[in-house]
Amino acid sequence: MEDRGQTAKFHIPNSTFHTRTVFAIGKKLLRDLWGMRGQALAIAVVIVSGVAMFIAALGTMDALTRSQRSFYENARFGEAFASLKRAPTDVERRLQALEGVATVQTRVIADARLDLAAFDEPITGQLLSLPERGQPALNRLVVREGRLPRRGTETVASEAFAEAHDLHPGDKVTAIINGRHRSLTIVGVVLSPEYVYQIQPGGFFPTPERFGVLWVPRATLGAAYGMEGAFNSASFTFTAGANPQNVLDRVDEVLAPYGGRDAYLREDQVSHRYLTEELKQLEQLATTMPVTFLAVAAFLLNVVIGRLIRTQREVIATLKAFGYSDWAVGRHYVGMVLVIVAIGAVGGTALGTWLGRLLSQMYLQFYKFPELHYSLGIETVVVSVGVTALAVLGGTLYAVWQAVSLRPAQAMQPEPPATYRETIVERLGLKALFDQPTRMILRHLERRPLKALLSMLGIAASIAILMTSTFFADAVDYMIDVQFNRAQRQDLTVTFTGPTSDEALYELKSLRGVTTAEPFRSVPARFRHEHRQYRTGIEGLSPHPVLRRPLTDDLEPVPLSAEGVVLSDYIADVLAVERGDTLTVEVLEGTRPTRKIRVAGRTKQFIGVGTYMQIDALNRLVREGGALSGAYLALDPRYEEETISALTRRPGVASVQLQQRAVQSLLDTMGETVLTFTFVMALFAGAIAFGVIYNAARIALSERARELASLRILGFSQGEIGYVLLGELALLTLLAIPVGFAMGYGLCYGTAVGAQTELFRIPLVLERRTYALSALVVLIAGLASGVVVWRRLGNLNLVDVLKTRE
Amino acid sequence: MRNIFQDVLGGDTAPVDALDIDLRSVEMGDVVFETQGVTKVYEMGETQVHALRGIDLELHAGEMVVMLGPSGSGKSTLLNIIGGLDTATEGTVHYRGWDLTRADEAQLTLYRRFHVGFIFQFYNLIPSLTAEENVAIVTEIARDPMEPRAALDLVGLADRADHFPAELSGGQQQRVAIARAVAKRPSVLLCDEPTGALDSDTGVIVLDVLQTINDELGTTTAIITHNQVVSKMAQRVIHLSDGRVSEIEEIAEQVSARELAW
Ligand SMILES: Nc1ncnc2c1ncn2[C@@H]1O[C@H](COP(=O)(O)OP(=O)(O)OP(=O)(O)O)[C@@H](O)[C@H]1O
Ligand SMILES: [Mg+2]
């Protein structure tokens, strides 16, 4: 007893810390992580989904743009183009001499019909001339198979066309140019920057089976097309610093005497324009959706991690009682969640990179680039991982802060409910309606309204992103239905080689198997309104069309007045005109008159754009009487084959397009691009939903394990405590469904508005199956989580509970 | 050599003297704690709960005191305030001349880390750590601590060092908790119903450990209990009722813990 005075020796100020090999708190971190591996994994899955989606989408976008750029550069894709009737070859030198022109390439382009022995249907062809030797100066070809033609009977085919018909060097194709048949031998398969997106003139989608592009030596094509020593097409590049519009004006001046028709920039080149539109739309998808995903994932992580940390409240208090500082406790938990974030980030980056490569490769089936330039963007990784890490850390630190800001004495107590009282339901006297366990559920929810709300919103958010990812299928179905069952009801479209007299229509009508024939006239034109302008075609239709009908917003046919033009909504918006406004129209054909014209109405058009007039009014506008460019036909299905082959062989017919086939190819294209993309998103959305719901259930279990075990000790059955715990989850899930539907509708609206392009206006239609599917995925996730929790309830260790307090 | 983890985990590793605590050696019987007019009021919405209504008390170096009192009389509240786990509503608490009631959170953290050992009724072991690791978690941040094994040896549990709390009996868990509390060689040991969850035999073992530590290390020890018998081993018994000290009893002849039974 005498030596008790030495207490102070335990406080030697300059004593040193021990170095140890065992760090208990580090072990706690690892064991805790291992102990909640199920939940940690579920959280990691949410991170993986968010990060992978983001990286895959942006990576695909980036790969496509870079592949495009590199192809354009290597192949020297023209920066401007001009078409004309016929100019002697030496005009090329005058073009070359123009200020601002760097390189000129002249060539002959001929429309043709193609015939393949193994394919019965009509094929539209475009033949382009190649220099006698080597590659053209601009718009060079990338030879994928075989070689370039050397002899007059040799040709190379575009890869899209060759793939569609399995054509290889040695195969034969017949080209019908100006009614004369020419047999050509394919010696190579090529890619051209002018046909990355190979669209038939007048079409909206690539139809590689029915539209082929061939390149033949210039002499051959010149002879066949009456273009010896002449050209009818030119392509340019500009010198640095040249003003493109000025150069185009000078080109037009030079070519005007030769029927030069309004030289245009690369941005109006068909393939490039559609490619740009498609990429723009893809970019919309590839940014808005993953950003939404990431935001949702971040929100969910924040909520889930916060709850997870809150279950550690007492441990935090105990650590603090020992003298661990707030910082030390905070860092401990930050370390713990960073391990989860790291797993998610590595997994997400790997999966995202792999998927991005896969998606880009898939797109290469539609966009004919010679090679894919795929690389992992560091910024995308940093952004996506950073966002998730911030969300997770935010949730962690907030929860830790809440725990440490309490006095340890208080934190060691279980968290007190905000208020002790009967629930609204009970106070309303509805108590009798509910049994004891149900009242426990209601009370628990009501005591923590914020927590209940957040859990519910988390589930709702999963429903919303599921809806957004499946909504595209509905939209595409709807677009196709409107376009092909209401607006374009013809079975086929016949295009004549040039403006033809009315006679031709009567001849078509009299063909056996043709039930209806409607004329159309199409004329290229440029519309101007104030400072805005838009280059498109005017379509002249019969006054009361039955087959080809522009539609109102209510999808009723728009009446075509005797004067005035009807614009599709996209063009009307670009030009900022309303019904009744006056436009300037510049016809880009024939005598090229410029007129004022009244806007007679606007049409709803989801796919493509268009302007419509009565055919007679259009002919008056271009000062030609009774001319038509082609006809829309309805066929008697019994004679379909016969009629088609008769039409195909008819002189003066440039092309025969089958409507049904167009729908099919549209479906194919859309199906495989946008839908694959959204399918991947749906998978991730499903994974996120599972991760969140599973975690919600597991956390609920750990928060209430003691309470539930005590209930068991008091004689409740597993079924009853299961009901108390899972009933709450079920109630939250059911509440989340309508809220999720509303959030999903909002998200789809945003996406539809954001993804408007010249090519598509995505209609905001959500089919019942979209609602049903998202609700189903969430319900299944809830059920699966419920099963896991149920099995854990069976193993609830009552003895453990007795050993510790409460 | 400094423990590298200290930098990572320790956060505020300011020297102990940053607390302004008079570290000159205290003689047996010197005042270690002095409370003056300590009150604690819990605000419960409309109503107020007066847990402590003005406590004036001194605790002396090396002494063993027992606090007795009916449930709700404020024992835990007082102990928590003395231990820096909670703050008083009014009044002051001095620890070796240092005013605890005016300390900020960082200072309280250091105070708990270096000066106080806690033992709770429900042990509060960390379930994911073994017995030894539960001790190590404290020794790693302490200065001049015992080896965790040595501390476990002190409570007779060296052979259970690798067991997880779930694999130990209640009494064994409490002894681990004691080992954890004393391993840092605190100058005070605050025990809130250390035997509350234990049977008589096990309780005696635990009390014996506490007495040994008090004897051998000279640690000032305060024990809250409901058990009259326990007060026989104390030098002083402080009776609380309704938030006040109702009586302080000096015990002339202390009984060895091993002779207690209830
Ligand atoms: N967080 C709190 N909020 C409100 N009142 C509290 C809180 N903690 C304790 N009290 C009240 O303070 C009073 C003293 O509580 P304390 O825990 O100090 O009692 P005790 O003497 O330790 O009792 P026991 O022997 O039952 O452990 C009690 O009336 C209690 O209800
Ligand atoms: Mg108490």
Short mmCIF file of C-alpha atoms in Angstrom, two decimals, chain A residues 1 3-4 6-7, chain B residues 28 60-65 154 178 182 187-189 207-223 233-235 254:
data_model
loop_
_atom_site.label_atom_id
_atom_site.label_comp_id
_atom_site.label_asym_id
_atom_site.label_seq_id
_atom_site.Cartn_x
_atom_site.Cartn_y
_atom_site.Cartn_z
CA MET A 1 0.00 0.00 0.00
CA ASP A 3 3.99 2.60 -2.90
CA ARG A 4 0.68 3.79 -4.28
CA GLN A 6 3.84 6.11 -7.82
CA THR A 7 0.74 6.39 -10.00
CA MET B 28 -1.47 8.41 -2.06
CA HIS B 60 -8.36 10.37 -4.01
CA ALA B 61 -5.32 8.84 -5.62
CA GLY B 62 -5.17 5.09 -5.31
CA GLU B 63 -8.45 4.73 -3.46
CA MET B 64 -11.22 2.31 -4.26
CA VAL B 65 -14.72 3.73 -3.99
CA LEU B 154 -3.50 -10.25 -15.29
CA ILE B 178 -10.98 -5.23 -17.64
CA VAL B 182 -6.07 -1.55 -17.45
CA SER B 187 -4.65 6.45 -13.47
CA VAL B 188 -8.37 5.89 -12.94
CA LEU B 189 -10.57 2.94 -13.63
CA LEU B 207 -13.80 -8.01 -8.42
CA ASP B 208 -10.64 -9.79 -7.33
CA VAL B 209 -8.98 -8.69 -10.55
CA LEU B 210 -10.08 -5.11 -9.92
CA GLN B 211 -8.74 -5.25 -6.38
CA THR B 212 -5.41 -6.70 -7.51
CA ILE B 213 -5.03 -3.93 -10.05
CA ASN B 214 -5.91 -1.33 -7.47
CA ASP B 215 -3.32 -2.82 -5.11
CA GLU B 216 -0.55 -3.47 -7.55
CA LEU B 217 -0.86 -0.53 -9.91
CA GLY B 218 -2.35 1.93 -7.51
CA THR B 219 -5.10 2.80 -9.93
CA THR B 220 -7.87 4.96 -8.53
CA THR B 221 -10.97 2.82 -8.97
CA ALA B 222 -14.66 3.73 -8.87
CA ILE B 223 -17.19 0.94 -9.06
CA MET B 233 -14.05 -4.13 -0.43
CA ALA B 234 -14.10 -0.34 -0.82
CA GLN B 235 -12.40 2.26 1.29
CA GLN B 254 -11.64 -3.66 3.74
#
